[in-house]
Amino acid sequence: MRVRPSDGAWWPSDGSRAAEVIAARVRGAPPGEVPGRLCEAVLGLLPVSGASASLRSAGVPVRLCATGDRASYLAEIQATLGDGPCVSAAESGAPVLARDLTAGADAGRWPVYAQQATAAGVRAVYALPLGNDSACLGTLDLYRDSPGGLTGPQLATARLVAGAMTVALMALPRGEGAWLDELAGDHDEVYRAVGMIMARLGVGADEALARLRADAFARGRSAYEAARDITTHRHRFDPDD
């Protein structure tokens, strides 16, 4: 059975059909392409307009994939702010379903992120943790242009995609030249920038990261771009900043 939403798109409502779509999408794909293919697959399975996935870290999340520029931007905004539904999902290890970023509790819970997301045309965000009961690896983040929630079957499908992505992440090769090592480059640059801010200002790691994030947001840069500005000496913090 398929269900037709108000925007005229179609998606499968039963788990077996969703599993078939997911399997077809990732069949024969190199390990590094699987997260991106799953993000693309979810657009045909759920009433969402974009998706991204990020790995959790002690500092700034590492974006794995996104379905387009807007989804990439929304992932980077949360990484820069250190706040948003996806950050909350990673911290709690449970799904966070922000049904309306324009009003009510969702808008008040993450006010700056909500303003940035709605300015980009997104009204609802659904964030699902990747991992298991003992560890959260990151999040699968789904974006919708109109307010609203997910039905029970739709949430089950979202969990199915998140489970497939978790399996894919666990199977990714590690070691020199591996795909995840390439992603870690930007993350390492953030740590180098944080260390430079600590040395320059004489502050701890948490405050240095907070200052990096605030500076990035104020200058309209992502946390990674701001870190690169610092490590390449295009921008520096002064003690009076």
PDB file of C-alpha atoms in Angstrom:
ATOM      1  CA  MET A   1       0.000   0.000   0.000  1.00  0.00           C
ATOM      2  CA  ARG A   2       1.106   3.561  -0.725  1.00  0.00           C
ATOM      3  CA  VAL A   3      -0.119   6.773   0.858  1.00  0.00           C
ATOM      4  CA  ARG A   4      -0.490  10.055  -0.974  1.00  0.00           C
ATOM      5  CA  PRO A   5       0.448  13.247   0.920  1.00  0.00           C
ATOM      6  CA  SER A   6      -0.896  16.724   0.252  1.00  0.00           C
ATOM      7  CA  ASP A   7       2.034  17.699  -1.990  1.00  0.00           C
ATOM      8  CA  GLY A   8       1.186  14.959  -4.474  1.00  0.00           C
ATOM      9  CA  ALA A   9       4.303  12.831  -3.915  1.00  0.00           C
ATOM     10  CA  TRP A  10       4.072   9.118  -3.226  1.00  0.00           C
ATOM     11  CA  TRP A  11       5.934   6.939  -0.781  1.00  0.00           C
ATOM     12  CA  PRO A  12       5.581   3.367   0.544  1.00  0.00           C
ATOM     13  CA  SER A  13       3.694   3.005   3.836  1.00  0.00           C
ATOM     14  CA  ASP A  14       4.733  -0.559   4.694  1.00  0.00           C
ATOM     15  CA  GLY A  15       8.094  -1.628   6.084  1.00  0.00           C
ATOM     16  CA  SER A  16       8.722  -4.391   3.559  1.00  0.00           C
ATOM     17  CA  ARG A  17       8.389  -2.039   0.602  1.00  0.00           C
ATOM     18  CA  ALA A  18      10.621   0.542   2.309  1.00  0.00           C
ATOM     19  CA  ALA A  19      13.231  -2.153   2.917  1.00  0.00           C
ATOM     20  CA  GLU A  20      13.129  -3.060  -0.780  1.00  0.00           C
ATOM     21  CA  VAL A  21      13.684   0.580  -1.778  1.00  0.00           C
ATOM     22  CA  ILE A  22      16.609   0.916   0.639  1.00  0.00           C
ATOM     23  CA  ALA A  23      18.218  -2.317  -0.540  1.00  0.00           C
ATOM     24  CA  ALA A  24      17.885  -1.303  -4.184  1.00  0.00           C
ATOM     25  CA  ARG A  25      19.469   2.075  -3.488  1.00  0.00           C
ATOM     26  CA  VAL A  26      22.591   0.739  -1.778  1.00  0.00           C
ATOM     27  CA  ARG A  27      23.086  -2.494  -3.729  1.00  0.00           C
ATOM     28  CA  GLY A  28      26.599  -2.584  -5.171  1.00  0.00           C
ATOM     29  CA  ALA A  29      27.559   0.820  -3.766  1.00  0.00           C
ATOM     30  CA  PRO A  30      31.075   1.390  -2.385  1.00  0.00           C
ATOM     31  CA  PRO A  31      30.991   1.792   1.427  1.00  0.00           C
ATOM     32  CA  GLY A  32      31.700   5.512   1.251  1.00  0.00           C
ATOM     33  CA  GLU A  33      28.671   6.132  -0.961  1.00  0.00           C
ATOM     34  CA  VAL A  34      26.128   4.292   1.167  1.00  0.00           C
ATOM     35  CA  PRO A  35      25.237   7.142   3.596  1.00  0.00           C
ATOM     36  CA  GLY A  36      24.638   9.534   0.703  1.00  0.00           C
ATOM     37  CA  ARG A  37      22.485   7.012  -1.141  1.00  0.00           C
ATOM     38  CA  LEU A  38      20.411   6.430   1.977  1.00  0.00           C
ATOM     39  CA  CYS A  39      19.887  10.176   2.377  1.00  0.00           C
ATOM     40  CA  GLU A  40      18.638  10.301  -1.207  1.00  0.00           C
ATOM     41  CA  ALA A  41      16.423   7.250  -0.673  1.00  0.00           C
ATOM     42  CA  VAL A  42      14.609   8.811   2.253  1.00  0.00           C
ATOM     43  CA  LEU A  43      13.281  11.596   0.002  1.00  0.00           C
ATOM     44  CA  GLY A  44      11.163   9.018  -1.801  1.00  0.00           C
ATOM     45  CA  LEU A  45      10.100   7.238   1.362  1.00  0.00           C
ATOM     46  CA  LEU A  46       8.948  10.120   3.569  1.00  0.00           C
ATOM     47  CA  PRO A  47       7.276  13.539   3.187  1.00  0.00           C
ATOM     48  CA  VAL A  48      10.543  15.445   3.548  1.00  0.00           C
ATOM     49  CA  SER A  49      12.415  17.775   1.219  1.00  0.00           C
ATOM     50  CA  GLY A  50      15.966  17.170   2.407  1.00  0.00           C
ATOM     51  CA  ALA A  51      18.200  14.974   4.537  1.00  0.00           C
ATOM     52  CA  SER A  52      21.671  14.979   5.990  1.00  0.00           C
ATOM     53  CA  ALA A  53      23.720  12.788   8.300  1.00  0.00           C
ATOM     54  CA  SER A  54      26.462  13.732  10.728  1.00  0.00           C
ATOM     55  CA  LEU A  55      28.868  11.851  12.963  1.00  0.00           C
ATOM     56  CA  ARG A  56      28.894  12.766  16.618  1.00  0.00           C
ATOM     57  CA  SER A  57      32.095  14.075  18.164  1.00  0.00           C
ATOM     58  CA  ALA A  58      33.296  15.663  21.370  1.00  0.00           C
ATOM     59  CA  GLY A  59      33.455  19.031  19.616  1.00  0.00           C
ATOM     60  CA  VAL A  60      31.879  19.858  16.264  1.00  0.00           C
ATOM     61  CA  PRO A  61      29.814  17.166  14.477  1.00  0.00           C
ATOM     62  CA  VAL A  62      31.269  15.840  11.213  1.00  0.00           C
ATOM     63  CA  ARG A  63      28.849  16.065   8.291  1.00  0.00           C
ATOM     64  CA  LEU A  64      28.744  12.806   6.336  1.00  0.00           C
ATOM     65  CA  CYS A  65      26.350  13.657   3.524  1.00  0.00           C
ATOM     66  CA  ALA A  66      23.480  15.888   2.483  1.00  0.00           C
ATOM     67  CA  THR A  67      20.913  15.847  -0.305  1.00  0.00           C
ATOM     68  CA  GLY A  68      21.618  19.411  -1.402  1.00  0.00           C
ATOM     69  CA  ASP A  69      22.973  22.810  -0.476  1.00  0.00           C
ATOM     70  CA  ARG A  70      20.132  23.627   1.916  1.00  0.00           C
ATOM     71  CA  ALA A  71      20.420  20.370   3.828  1.00  0.00           C
ATOM     72  CA  SER A  72      24.194  20.853   3.988  1.00  0.00           C
ATOM     73  CA  TYR A  73      23.718  24.405   5.268  1.00  0.00           C
ATOM     74  CA  LEU A  74      21.298  23.292   7.994  1.00  0.00           C
ATOM     75  CA  ALA A  75      23.728  20.597   9.160  1.00  0.00           C
ATOM     76  CA  GLU A  76      26.563  23.121   9.267  1.00  0.00           C
ATOM     77  CA  ILE A  77      24.445  25.673  11.151  1.00  0.00           C
ATOM     78  CA  GLN A  78      23.832  23.159  13.934  1.00  0.00           C
ATOM     79  CA  ALA A  79      27.507  22.225  14.025  1.00  0.00           C
ATOM     80  CA  THR A  80      28.417  25.900  14.258  1.00  0.00           C
ATOM     81  CA  LEU A  81      25.834  26.761  16.909  1.00  0.00           C
ATOM     82  CA  GLY A  82      26.221  23.540  18.872  1.00  0.00           C
ATOM     83  CA  ASP A  83      22.436  23.578  19.174  1.00  0.00           C
ATOM     84  CA  GLY A  84      19.374  22.270  17.358  1.00  0.00           C
ATOM     85  CA  PRO A  85      17.183  19.161  17.101  1.00  0.00           C
ATOM     86  CA  CYS A  86      20.006  17.035  15.718  1.00  0.00           C
ATOM     87  CA  VAL A  87      22.390  18.038  18.512  1.00  0.00           C
ATOM     88  CA  SER A  88      19.670  17.203  21.028  1.00  0.00           C
ATOM     89  CA  ALA A  89      19.082  13.798  19.411  1.00  0.00           C
ATOM     90  CA  ALA A  90      22.798  12.991  19.548  1.00  0.00           C
ATOM     91  CA  GLU A  91      22.943  13.961  23.216  1.00  0.00           C
ATOM     92  CA  SER A  92      19.814  12.071  24.257  1.00  0.00           C
ATOM     93  CA  GLY A  93      20.181   9.049  21.966  1.00  0.00           C
ATOM     94  CA  ALA A  94      16.468   9.326  21.155  1.00  0.00           C
ATOM     95  CA  PRO A  95      14.567  10.753  18.174  1.00  0.00           C
ATOM     96  CA  VAL A  96      13.782  14.462  18.337  1.00  0.00           C
ATOM     97  CA  LEU A  97      10.778  15.502  16.236  1.00  0.00           C
ATOM     98  CA  ALA A  98      10.518  19.270  15.858  1.00  0.00           C
ATOM     99  CA  ARG A  99       7.085  19.593  14.260  1.00  0.00           C
ATOM    100  CA  ASP A 100       6.926  23.395  13.953  1.00  0.00           C
ATOM    101  CA  LEU A 101       9.974  25.648  14.168  1.00  0.00           C
ATOM    102  CA  THR A 102       7.841  28.758  13.698  1.00  0.00           C
ATOM    103  CA  ALA A 103       5.884  28.589  16.952  1.00  0.00           C
ATOM    104  CA  GLY A 104       5.487  26.919  20.315  1.00  0.00           C
ATOM    105  CA  ALA A 105       7.960  24.773  22.187  1.00  0.00           C
ATOM    106  CA  ASP A 106      10.081  23.834  19.164  1.00  0.00           C
ATOM    107  CA  ALA A 107      10.737  27.465  18.229  1.00  0.00           C
ATOM    108  CA  GLY A 108      11.580  28.338  21.835  1.00  0.00           C
ATOM    109  CA  ARG A 109      13.830  25.344  22.459  1.00  0.00           C
ATOM    110  CA  TRP A 110      16.348  26.275  19.764  1.00  0.00           C
ATOM    111  CA  PRO A 111      15.561  29.938  19.009  1.00  0.00           C
ATOM    112  CA  VAL A 112      18.620  30.836  16.929  1.00  0.00           C
ATOM    113  CA  TYR A 113      18.598  27.598  14.964  1.00  0.00           C
ATOM    114  CA  ALA A 114      14.839  27.858  14.446  1.00  0.00           C
ATOM    115  CA  GLN A 115      15.269  31.358  13.008  1.00  0.00           C
ATOM    116  CA  GLN A 116      18.012  30.210  10.650  1.00  0.00           C
ATOM    117  CA  ALA A 117      16.086  27.115   9.542  1.00  0.00           C
ATOM    118  CA  THR A 118      12.824  28.947   8.903  1.00  0.00           C
ATOM    119  CA  ALA A 119      14.695  31.666   7.004  1.00  0.00           C
ATOM    120  CA  ALA A 120      15.936  28.847   4.740  1.00  0.00           C
ATOM    121  CA  GLY A 121      12.370  27.645   4.213  1.00  0.00           C
ATOM    122  CA  VAL A 122      12.356  24.675   6.604  1.00  0.00           C
ATOM    123  CA  ARG A 123       9.480  24.361   9.066  1.00  0.00           C
ATOM    124  CA  ALA A 124       9.992  20.927  10.645  1.00  0.00           C
ATOM    125  CA  VAL A 125      13.039  18.790  11.439  1.00  0.00           C
ATOM    126  CA  TYR A 126      13.167  15.142  12.452  1.00  0.00           C
ATOM    127  CA  ALA A 127      16.450  13.912  13.931  1.00  0.00           C
ATOM    128  CA  LEU A 128      17.128  10.224  14.546  1.00  0.00           C
ATOM    129  CA  PRO A 129      20.197   8.899  16.339  1.00  0.00           C
ATOM    130  CA  LEU A 130      22.546   6.501  14.583  1.00  0.00           C
ATOM    131  CA  GLY A 131      23.895   3.721  16.759  1.00  0.00           C
ATOM    132  CA  ASN A 132      22.449   1.530  19.473  1.00  0.00           C
ATOM    133  CA  ASP A 133      21.368   1.700  23.100  1.00  0.00           C
ATOM    134  CA  SER A 134      24.966   1.900  24.324  1.00  0.00           C
ATOM    135  CA  ALA A 135      26.439   4.420  21.873  1.00  0.00           C
ATOM    136  CA  CYS A 136      25.229   7.169  19.552  1.00  0.00           C
ATOM    137  CA  LEU A 137      27.403   7.513  16.444  1.00  0.00           C
ATOM    138  CA  GLY A 138      25.612  10.520  15.013  1.00  0.00           C
ATOM    139  CA  THR A 139      22.255  11.508  13.562  1.00  0.00           C
ATOM    140  CA  LEU A 140      20.115  11.218  10.450  1.00  0.00           C
ATOM    141  CA  ASP A 141      18.406  14.567  10.000  1.00  0.00           C
ATOM    142  CA  LEU A 142      15.262  15.065   7.902  1.00  0.00           C
ATOM    143  CA  TYR A 143      13.911  18.459   6.813  1.00  0.00           C
ATOM    144  CA  ARG A 144      10.373  19.407   5.829  1.00  0.00           C
ATOM    145  CA  ASP A 145       9.046  22.607   4.241  1.00  0.00           C
ATOM    146  CA  SER A 146       5.708  22.594   6.089  1.00  0.00           C
ATOM    147  CA  PRO A 147       4.875  22.111   9.781  1.00  0.00           C
ATOM    148  CA  GLY A 148       3.762  18.661  10.862  1.00  0.00           C
ATOM    149  CA  GLY A 149       4.855  15.414  12.412  1.00  0.00           C
ATOM    150  CA  LEU A 150       5.476  11.872  11.247  1.00  0.00           C
ATOM    151  CA  THR A 151       2.840   9.156  11.521  1.00  0.00           C
ATOM    152  CA  GLY A 152       3.697   5.922  13.292  1.00  0.00           C
ATOM    153  CA  PRO A 153       4.489   4.075  10.034  1.00  0.00           C
ATOM    154  CA  GLN A 154       6.531   7.024   8.749  1.00  0.00           C
ATOM    155  CA  LEU A 155       8.588   7.130  11.941  1.00  0.00           C
ATOM    156  CA  ALA A 156       9.140   3.380  11.618  1.00  0.00           C
ATOM    157  CA  THR A 157      10.428   3.932   8.077  1.00  0.00           C
ATOM    158  CA  ALA A 158      12.741   6.700   9.293  1.00  0.00           C
ATOM    159  CA  ARG A 159      14.081   4.343  11.959  1.00  0.00           C
ATOM    160  CA  LEU A 160      14.613   1.694   9.278  1.00  0.00           C
ATOM    161  CA  VAL A 161      16.744   4.093   7.225  1.00  0.00           C
ATOM    162  CA  ALA A 162      18.665   5.149  10.346  1.00  0.00           C
ATOM    163  CA  GLY A 163      19.296   1.479  11.163  1.00  0.00           C
ATOM    164  CA  ALA A 164      20.593   0.798   7.657  1.00  0.00           C
ATOM    165  CA  MET A 165      22.874   3.827   7.907  1.00  0.00           C
ATOM    166  CA  THR A 166      24.182   2.639  11.278  1.00  0.00           C
ATOM    167  CA  VAL A 167      25.069  -0.744   9.781  1.00  0.00           C
ATOM    168  CA  ALA A 168      26.785   1.019   6.871  1.00  0.00           C
ATOM    169  CA  LEU A 169      28.824   3.232   9.197  1.00  0.00           C
ATOM    170  CA  MET A 170      29.905   0.277  11.302  1.00  0.00           C
ATOM    171  CA  ALA A 171      31.103  -1.458   8.112  1.00  0.00           C
ATOM    172  CA  LEU A 172      33.123   1.473   6.766  1.00  0.00           C
ATOM    173  CA  PRO A 173      36.843   0.732   6.462  1.00  0.00           C
ATOM    174  CA  ARG A 174      39.232   2.361   8.885  1.00  0.00           C
ATOM    175  CA  GLY A 175      42.906   3.121   8.402  1.00  0.00           C
ATOM    176  CA  GLU A 176      45.124   5.184   6.164  1.00  0.00           C
ATOM    177  CA  GLY A 177      43.334   6.549   3.115  1.00  0.00           C
ATOM    178  CA  ALA A 178      39.928   5.404   4.332  1.00  0.00           C
ATOM    179  CA  TRP A 179      36.845   7.463   3.586  1.00  0.00           C
ATOM    180  CA  LEU A 180      36.208   8.462   7.199  1.00  0.00           C
ATOM    181  CA  ASP A 181      39.790   9.636   7.563  1.00  0.00           C
ATOM    182  CA  GLU A 182      39.152  12.217   4.850  1.00  0.00           C
ATOM    183  CA  LEU A 183      36.151  13.527   6.760  1.00  0.00           C
ATOM    184  CA  ALA A 184      38.234  13.774   9.911  1.00  0.00           C
ATOM    185  CA  GLY A 185      40.490  16.383   8.305  1.00  0.00           C
ATOM    186  CA  ASP A 186      38.035  19.241   8.835  1.00  0.00           C
ATOM    187  CA  HIS A 187      37.328  18.064  12.357  1.00  0.00           C
ATOM    188  CA  ASP A 188      41.047  17.985  13.194  1.00  0.00           C
ATOM    189  CA  GLU A 189      41.341  21.538  11.900  1.00  0.00           C
ATOM    190  CA  VAL A 190      38.694  22.635  14.389  1.00  0.00           C
ATOM    191  CA  TYR A 191      40.750  21.118  17.184  1.00  0.00           C
ATOM    192  CA  ARG A 192      43.883  22.875  15.963  1.00  0.00           C
ATOM    193  CA  ALA A 193      42.007  26.169  15.855  1.00  0.00           C
ATOM    194  CA  VAL A 194      40.644  25.584  19.367  1.00  0.00           C
ATOM    195  CA  GLY A 195      44.189  24.954  20.588  1.00  0.00           C
ATOM    196  CA  MET A 196      45.391  28.182  18.991  1.00  0.00           C
ATOM    197  CA  ILE A 197      42.561  30.141  20.636  1.00  0.00           C
ATOM    198  CA  MET A 198      43.374  28.553  24.003  1.00  0.00           C
ATOM    199  CA  ALA A 199      47.002  29.570  23.691  1.00  0.00           C
ATOM    200  CA  ARG A 200      46.174  33.058  22.438  1.00  0.00           C
ATOM    201  CA  LEU A 201      43.520  33.898  25.028  1.00  0.00           C
ATOM    202  CA  GLY A 202      44.566  31.706  27.946  1.00  0.00           C
ATOM    203  CA  VAL A 203      41.156  30.007  28.168  1.00  0.00           C
ATOM    204  CA  GLY A 204      40.003  26.417  28.472  1.00  0.00           C
ATOM    205  CA  ALA A 205      38.909  24.164  25.623  1.00  0.00           C
ATOM    206  CA  ASP A 206      35.164  24.630  26.187  1.00  0.00           C
ATOM    207  CA  GLU A 207      35.415  28.429  26.147  1.00  0.00           C
ATOM    208  CA  ALA A 208      37.730  28.348  23.122  1.00  0.00           C
ATOM    209  CA  LEU A 209      35.239  26.222  21.182  1.00  0.00           C
ATOM    210  CA  ALA A 210      32.379  28.489  22.259  1.00  0.00           C
ATOM    211  CA  ARG A 211      34.310  31.528  21.022  1.00  0.00           C
ATOM    212  CA  LEU A 212      35.084  29.828  17.726  1.00  0.00           C
ATOM    213  CA  ARG A 213      31.405  29.042  17.237  1.00  0.00           C
ATOM    214  CA  ALA A 214      30.302  32.567  18.148  1.00  0.00           C
ATOM    215  CA  ASP A 215      32.875  34.097  15.818  1.00  0.00           C
ATOM    216  CA  ALA A 216      31.850  31.786  12.971  1.00  0.00           C
ATOM    217  CA  PHE A 217      28.179  32.649  13.366  1.00  0.00           C
ATOM    218  CA  ALA A 218      28.869  36.382  13.638  1.00  0.00           C
ATOM    219  CA  ARG A 219      30.933  36.345  10.437  1.00  0.00           C
ATOM    220  CA  GLY A 220      28.532  34.100   8.521  1.00  0.00           C
ATOM    221  CA  ARG A 221      31.057  31.261   8.374  1.00  0.00           C
ATOM    222  CA  SER A 222      30.702  27.592   9.248  1.00  0.00           C
ATOM    223  CA  ALA A 223      32.714  26.312  12.189  1.00  0.00           C
ATOM    224  CA  TYR A 224      35.025  24.531   9.738  1.00  0.00           C
ATOM    225  CA  GLU A 225      35.557  27.657   7.644  1.00  0.00           C
ATOM    226  CA  ALA A 226      36.225  29.753  10.746  1.00  0.00           C
ATOM    227  CA  ALA A 227      38.707  27.160  12.002  1.00  0.00           C
ATOM    228  CA  ARG A 228      40.512  27.212   8.665  1.00  0.00           C
ATOM    229  CA  ASP A 229      40.706  31.011   8.824  1.00  0.00           C
ATOM    230  CA  ILE A 230      42.461  30.710  12.169  1.00  0.00           C
ATOM    231  CA  THR A 231      44.865  27.892  11.321  1.00  0.00           C
ATOM    232  CA  THR A 232      45.914  29.676   8.115  1.00  0.00           C
ATOM    233  CA  HIS A 233      46.310  32.977  10.019  1.00  0.00           C
ATOM    234  CA  ARG A 234      43.684  34.805   7.944  1.00  0.00           C
ATOM    235  CA  HIS A 235      41.871  35.604  11.173  1.00  0.00           C
ATOM    236  CA  ARG A 236      42.971  35.635  14.772  1.00  0.00           C
ATOM    237  CA  PHE A 237      41.539  36.255  18.190  1.00  0.00           C
ATOM    238  CA  ASP A 238      42.914  39.065  20.334  1.00  0.00           C
ATOM    239  CA  PRO A 239      42.671  39.014  24.134  1.00  0.00           C
ATOM    240  CA  ASP A 240      40.228  41.922  24.029  1.00  0.00           C
ATOM    241  CA  ASP A 241      37.796  40.126  21.644  1.00  0.00           C
TER     242      ASP A 241
END
